Short mmCIF file of C-alpha atoms in Angstrom, two decimals:
data_model
loop_
_atom_site.label_atom_id
_atom_site.label_comp_id
_atom_site.label_asym_id
_atom_site.label_seq_id
_atom_site.Cartn_x
_atom_site.Cartn_y
_atom_site.Cartn_z
CA MET G 1 19.82 12.67 -6.82
CA PHE G 2 22.89 12.94 -4.87
CA ARG G 3 25.31 15.37 -6.61
CA THR G 4 26.47 18.21 -4.36
CA GLY G 5 27.82 21.85 -5.00
CA HIS G 6 31.39 22.14 -4.44
CA ASN G 7 30.55 25.17 -1.72
CA ASP G 8 26.98 23.35 -1.08
CA ARG G 9 28.10 22.10 2.69
CA PRO G 10 24.90 21.72 3.85
CA GLY G 11 24.36 19.24 0.51
CA ALA G 12 27.04 17.42 1.76
CA LEU G 13 25.97 16.57 5.25
CA GLY G 14 22.44 16.21 4.62
CA LEU G 15 23.70 13.45 2.58
CA ALA G 16 26.26 12.24 5.03
CA LEU G 17 23.58 11.82 7.63
CA PHE G 18 21.50 10.36 4.95
CA ILE G 19 24.09 7.96 4.68
CA LEU G 20 24.63 7.37 8.40
CA ILE G 21 21.21 7.35 9.54
CA ALA G 22 19.29 5.73 6.83
CA LEU G 23 21.25 3.53 4.14
CA LEU G 24 24.11 1.95 7.35
CA PRO G 25 20.85 0.49 9.31
CA ILE G 26 19.40 -0.54 6.30
CA GLY G 27 22.40 -1.88 4.78
CA PHE G 28 23.52 -3.60 8.47
CA SER G 29 20.23 -5.37 8.62
CA LEU G 30 20.12 -6.50 5.52
CA GLY G 31 23.52 -8.34 5.67
CA TYR G 32 22.66 -9.60 9.21
CA ALA G 33 19.73 -11.66 7.93
CA PHE G 34 21.76 -12.55 4.73
CA ALA G 35 24.51 -13.68 6.95
CA TYR G 36 21.48 -15.62 9.08
CA SER G 37 19.67 -17.22 6.41
CA VAL G 38 22.82 -18.93 4.84
CA GLY G 39 23.79 -20.09 8.57
CA LEU G 40 26.97 -17.56 9.73
CA THR G 41 25.20 -16.07 12.58
CA GLY G 42 22.24 -17.18 14.61
CA LEU G 43 21.71 -18.95 17.85
CA LEU G 44 21.58 -22.65 15.26
CA SER G 45 24.28 -21.39 13.01
CA GLU G 46 26.06 -24.33 11.55
CA GLY G 47 28.07 -22.80 8.57
CA PRO G 48 27.50 -21.89 5.69
CA THR G 49 24.73 -23.47 4.04
CA GLY G 50 21.80 -23.16 1.38
CA ARG G 51 19.63 -25.79 3.13
CA HIS G 52 17.25 -22.96 4.78
CA TRP G 53 17.04 -21.34 1.49
CA ALA G 54 15.98 -24.43 -0.45
CA GLN G 55 13.14 -25.50 1.55
CA LEU G 56 11.81 -22.99 1.92
CA LEU G 57 11.73 -21.43 -1.89
CA ARG G 58 10.28 -25.77 -1.99
CA GLU G 59 7.11 -24.65 -0.44
CA GLY G 60 4.40 -23.61 -1.86
CA GLU G 61 3.26 -21.56 1.32
CA ILE G 62 5.40 -19.05 0.54
CA TRP G 63 4.80 -18.25 -2.74
CA ALA G 64 0.66 -18.21 -2.06
CA SER G 65 1.51 -15.46 0.65
CA PHE G 66 3.67 -13.57 -2.06
CA GLY G 67 0.46 -14.42 -4.68
CA LEU G 68 -1.88 -12.82 -1.76
CA SER G 69 -0.09 -10.13 -1.13
CA LEU G 70 0.39 -8.95 -4.75
CA TYR G 71 -3.17 -9.27 -5.30
CA VAL G 72 -4.18 -7.67 -2.88
CA ALA G 73 -2.21 -4.65 -3.03
CA ALA G 74 -3.28 -4.20 -6.92
CA ALA G 75 -6.49 -4.70 -6.13
CA THR G 76 -6.24 -1.80 -3.01
CA VAL G 77 -5.14 0.53 -5.93
CA VAL G 78 -7.00 0.04 -8.20
CA LEU G 79 -10.25 0.00 -5.62
CA GLY G 80 -9.06 2.98 -4.42
CA VAL G 81 -8.11 5.46 -6.74
CA SER G 82 -10.82 4.74 -8.85
CA GLY G 83 -13.08 5.94 -6.01
CA ALA G 84 -10.59 8.77 -5.21
CA LEU G 85 -11.52 9.49 -8.98
CA LEU G 86 -15.04 9.16 -8.95
CA LEU G 87 -15.10 11.28 -5.99
CA VAL G 88 -13.20 14.13 -7.59
CA LEU G 89 -14.86 14.27 -10.59
CA TYR G 90 -18.31 14.57 -9.28
CA LEU G 91 -18.24 15.95 -6.47
CA ARG G 92 -15.84 17.79 -6.05
CA ARG G 93 -18.17 20.17 -4.99
CA PRO G 94 -19.26 19.10 -1.79
CA LEU G 95 -15.57 18.19 -0.72
CA ARG G 96 -15.00 21.55 -0.48
CA ARG G 97 -17.22 22.99 1.16
CA GLY G 98 -19.63 21.42 3.50
CA VAL G 99 -19.63 18.75 6.17
CA LEU G 100 -17.84 16.42 3.90
CA ALA G 101 -15.13 18.88 3.82
CA TYR G 102 -14.65 18.08 6.90
CA LEU G 103 -15.25 14.18 7.19
CA ILE G 104 -12.91 12.95 4.46
CA TYR G 105 -10.54 14.19 6.66
CA LEU G 106 -11.48 11.54 9.38
CA PRO G 107 -10.23 8.21 8.17
CA LEU G 108 -7.09 9.67 7.75
CA ALA G 109 -6.94 9.97 11.70
CA LEU G 110 -7.46 6.15 12.31
CA PRO G 111 -4.55 4.12 13.18
CA ALA G 112 -5.06 0.53 10.80
CA THR G 113 -5.56 -1.30 13.38
CA VAL G 114 -8.94 0.65 14.36
CA THR G 115 -9.38 0.40 10.97
CA ALA G 116 -9.17 -3.38 10.87
CA PHE G 117 -11.44 -3.14 14.12
CA LEU G 118 -14.28 -1.06 12.89
CA THR G 119 -14.14 -3.12 9.35
CA TYR G 120 -14.76 -6.35 11.05
CA GLN G 121 -17.76 -4.77 13.00
CA VAL G 122 -19.05 -4.04 9.66
CA LEU G 123 -18.41 -7.40 7.50
CA SER G 124 -18.41 -10.54 9.74
CA SER G 125 -21.09 -12.14 9.47
CA THR G 126 -22.87 -11.01 12.29
CA GLY G 127 -21.63 -7.64 11.95
CA TYR G 128 -23.93 -4.79 11.04
CA LEU G 129 -23.58 -5.17 7.22
CA ALA G 130 -25.86 -8.33 8.38
CA ARG G 131 -27.96 -7.00 10.47
CA TRP G 132 -28.46 -4.37 7.24
CA LEU G 133 -29.43 -6.19 4.90
CA LEU G 134 -31.55 -8.32 7.79
CA ALA G 135 -33.82 -5.70 8.49
CA LEU G 136 -34.42 -4.52 4.59
CA GLY G 137 -35.35 -8.94 3.98
CA LEU G 138 -32.76 -9.05 2.03
CA LEU G 139 -31.48 -11.92 3.86
CA GLU G 140 -33.35 -14.74 6.41
CA GLU G 141 -30.41 -15.35 8.21
CA ALA G 142 -27.65 -13.77 9.21
CA SER G 143 -25.51 -16.38 8.22
CA GLN G 144 -26.58 -16.38 4.57
CA LEU G 145 -23.99 -13.56 4.26
CA PRO G 146 -20.84 -14.53 2.78
CA GLY G 147 -17.97 -14.61 4.92
CA LEU G 148 -16.17 -11.23 4.09
CA VAL G 149 -13.71 -11.14 6.81
CA ASN G 150 -10.90 -13.98 7.41
CA ASP G 151 -12.22 -14.72 3.83
CA ALA G 152 -9.70 -15.90 1.06
CA GLY G 153 -10.27 -13.89 -1.23
CA GLY G 154 -9.04 -10.88 1.04
CA VAL G 155 -12.15 -9.20 0.62
CA GLY G 156 -12.22 -7.67 4.59
CA ILE G 157 -8.64 -6.59 3.71
CA ILE G 158 -8.77 -5.06 0.47
CA ALA G 159 -12.28 -3.06 2.15
CA ALA G 160 -9.67 -1.49 4.96
CA HIS G 161 -7.47 -0.87 2.76
CA VAL G 162 -9.31 1.12 0.44
CA GLY G 163 -11.01 2.68 3.62
CA MET G 164 -7.80 3.91 3.86
CA ALA G 165 -7.07 4.58 0.21
CA VAL G 166 -9.67 6.54 -0.64
CA PRO G 167 -9.55 9.74 1.71
CA PHE G 168 -6.36 10.15 0.66
CA PHE G 169 -6.28 10.52 -2.93
CA THR G 170 -9.47 12.25 -3.26
CA LEU G 171 -7.34 15.01 -1.07
CA LEU G 172 -4.28 14.48 -3.48
CA PHE G 173 -6.58 14.71 -6.57
CA LEU G 174 -8.48 17.76 -5.20
CA HIS G 175 -4.68 19.71 -5.08
CA LEU G 176 -3.85 18.15 -7.99
CA TYR G 177 -6.99 19.39 -9.89
CA ASP G 178 -6.94 22.95 -8.60
CA SER G 179 -2.72 23.43 -9.13
CA GLU G 180 -2.73 22.03 -12.50
CA LYS G 181 -5.67 24.29 -13.38
CA LEU G 182 -7.42 21.08 -15.35
CA ASP G 183 -11.01 23.58 -15.28
CA ALA G 184 -8.64 26.16 -17.00
CA LEU G 185 -7.65 23.37 -19.19
CA THR G 186 -10.41 21.44 -19.85
CA ASP G 187 -12.35 25.13 -21.17
CA LEU G 188 -9.80 24.65 -23.49
CA ALA G 189 -9.83 21.28 -24.18
CA ARG G 190 -13.90 22.90 -25.04
CA THR G 191 -13.09 25.39 -26.92
CA LEU G 192 -11.04 23.69 -29.50
CA GLY G 193 -14.42 20.60 -30.08
CA ALA G 194 -13.27 18.68 -27.56
CA GLY G 195 -16.72 16.70 -25.95
CA ARG G 196 -17.18 16.34 -22.18
CA ARG G 197 -16.10 12.15 -22.56
CA ALA G 198 -13.21 13.74 -24.45
CA CYS G 199 -12.13 16.24 -21.77
CA LEU G 200 -12.30 13.35 -18.86
CA TYR G 201 -10.52 10.79 -20.70
CA ARG G 202 -7.68 13.00 -22.69
CA VAL G 203 -7.23 15.56 -20.62
CA THR G 204 -8.92 15.33 -16.54
CA VAL G 205 -7.75 11.25 -16.12
CA PRO G 206 -4.74 10.79 -17.43
CA ILE G 207 -3.14 14.27 -15.97
CA LEU G 208 -4.38 13.21 -12.49
CA LEU G 209 -2.93 10.04 -12.75
CA ALA G 210 0.24 10.93 -14.13
CA ARG G 211 1.02 13.74 -11.29
CA ALA G 212 -0.23 10.80 -9.11
CA ARG G 213 1.62 8.02 -10.02
CA PRO G 214 4.70 8.45 -7.13
CA ASN G 215 1.86 8.08 -4.40
CA ILE G 216 0.13 4.92 -6.12
CA VAL G 217 3.10 3.57 -6.78
CA LEU G 218 4.08 4.13 -3.01
CA LEU G 219 0.62 3.00 -1.78
CA PHE G 220 1.13 -0.41 -3.57
CA ILE G 221 4.08 -0.80 -1.74
CA PHE G 222 2.81 0.09 1.56
CA VAL G 223 -0.12 -2.65 1.27
CA LEU G 224 2.39 -4.96 0.41
CA GLY G 225 3.91 -5.16 3.70
CA SER G 226 0.56 -4.11 5.33
CA TYR G 227 1.15 -5.61 8.78
CA GLU G 228 -1.76 -5.34 11.51
CA ILE G 229 -4.64 -5.18 8.83
CA PRO G 230 -3.97 -8.69 7.02
CA LEU G 231 -2.90 -9.91 10.74
CA LEU G 232 -6.19 -9.05 12.87
CA LEU G 233 -8.98 -9.54 9.33
CA GLY G 234 -6.58 -12.44 7.15
CA ARG G 235 -6.76 -16.18 7.10
CA GLN G 236 -4.35 -18.13 9.15
CA ALA G 237 -3.10 -19.86 5.16
CA PRO G 238 -2.40 -18.21 3.29
CA GLN G 239 -0.54 -15.34 5.15
CA MET G 240 0.14 -12.05 3.23
CA VAL G 241 3.90 -11.59 3.54
CA SER G 242 4.72 -9.28 6.25
CA VAL G 243 2.31 -11.78 8.95
CA LEU G 244 3.98 -14.80 7.72
CA ALA G 245 7.35 -13.40 7.82
CA MET G 246 6.74 -12.60 11.46
CA ARG G 247 5.12 -15.35 12.59
CA LYS G 248 8.50 -17.35 11.69
CA TYR G 249 10.29 -15.06 13.67
CA ALA G 250 8.65 -15.24 16.50
CA LEU G 251 7.81 -19.13 16.62
CA PHE G 252 9.06 -21.09 19.68
CA ASP G 253 10.66 -22.88 16.87
CA LEU G 254 13.84 -21.97 16.20
CA THR G 255 14.65 -23.67 13.18
CA GLU G 256 12.29 -21.67 11.22
CA LYS G 257 13.62 -18.26 11.58
CA PRO G 258 16.06 -18.06 8.84
CA GLU G 259 13.11 -18.62 6.65
CA ALA G 260 11.68 -15.50 8.81
CA PHE G 261 15.09 -13.39 7.11
CA ILE G 262 14.68 -14.83 3.70
CA ILE G 263 11.30 -13.64 3.11
CA ALA G 264 12.40 -10.69 4.67
CA LEU G 265 15.50 -10.70 2.19
CA LEU G 266 12.66 -11.33 -0.67
CA TYR G 267 10.49 -8.66 0.14
CA THR G 268 13.15 -5.97 0.08
CA ALA G 269 14.14 -7.54 -3.32
CA LEU G 270 11.45 -7.19 -4.62
CA VAL G 271 10.23 -3.61 -3.06
CA LEU G 272 13.54 -2.49 -5.01
CA LEU G 273 12.24 -4.13 -8.06
CA LEU G 274 8.70 -1.45 -7.63
CA LEU G 275 10.85 1.08 -6.95
CA ILE G 276 13.20 0.93 -9.88
CA ALA G 277 10.23 -0.31 -12.21
CA GLY G 278 8.38 3.27 -10.69
CA MET G 279 11.77 5.58 -11.38
CA ARG G 280 12.57 4.23 -14.85
CA ASP G 281 12.01 7.43 -16.26
CA GLY G 282 12.60 9.85 -13.44
CA THR G 283 9.51 10.79 -12.58
CA VAL G 284 8.70 8.55 -9.10
CA PHE G 285 11.27 10.99 -6.83
CA ARG G 286 10.87 14.31 -9.80
CA ARG G 287 7.25 14.29 -9.02
CA GLY G 288 6.72 13.20 -5.38
CA ARG G 289 8.76 16.30 -4.64
CA GLU G 290 6.71 18.87 -7.19
CA THR G 291 3.97 17.33 -5.43
CA PRO G 292 3.31 18.58 -1.59
#
């Protein structure tokens, strides 16, 4: 990945800039976070100690937070990628021409905070969904709609992230469909005797998912560390990892600040593990370079 030739000065300069601008700040931040977490620095530093690690790891809050984050990220990936696949497989022509071809870009222009606000307006107990169901006679009172925001199942958080993921993956799958010449491959499979279902599940879907694998891994990591949407649509307990870390960091109680750095270190370790698992066969970065 970092190999450069003897005469490749632009490559060597780029590598040096990458180390200077990207790796060194990250390394310094992780080193500072670790030093803070073991009492080597900070306003209340008391010398080397593992007390903060032991205290945090004994609490159930940190494990519930990581569990919720992994669950929300997995649900978002499954629902977002599946929704985009269905759109591309069955609405490919309207997505290339007409109004839908333009509307699909609209959700991508919305900041996460605006997406969270719109999701709250639709899914809250007094939101548009409750009013529509009430108007259709499916509810006697708007309060009969179960809580879909600030709820234990993270429905609002997942819905907001899926609303952002589906347009992106729809556009990605549309591009991959053309670049991989899936129409020609499907016709070839049919001439060899494959049925419609076999073409779909053995040719089209596997190729699209394999080519989109780097983006799927990155979506999982993005949702795992998202902040604005869980902050606005999540519960006070458990909180997703980024919200929990920020809460502990911003509290007036300085004794909890080392725990915020520990959470950041644990989150970084988890992301590195995911990247290593995703790039184990080299497909994440190799295919990522091939995919515009």
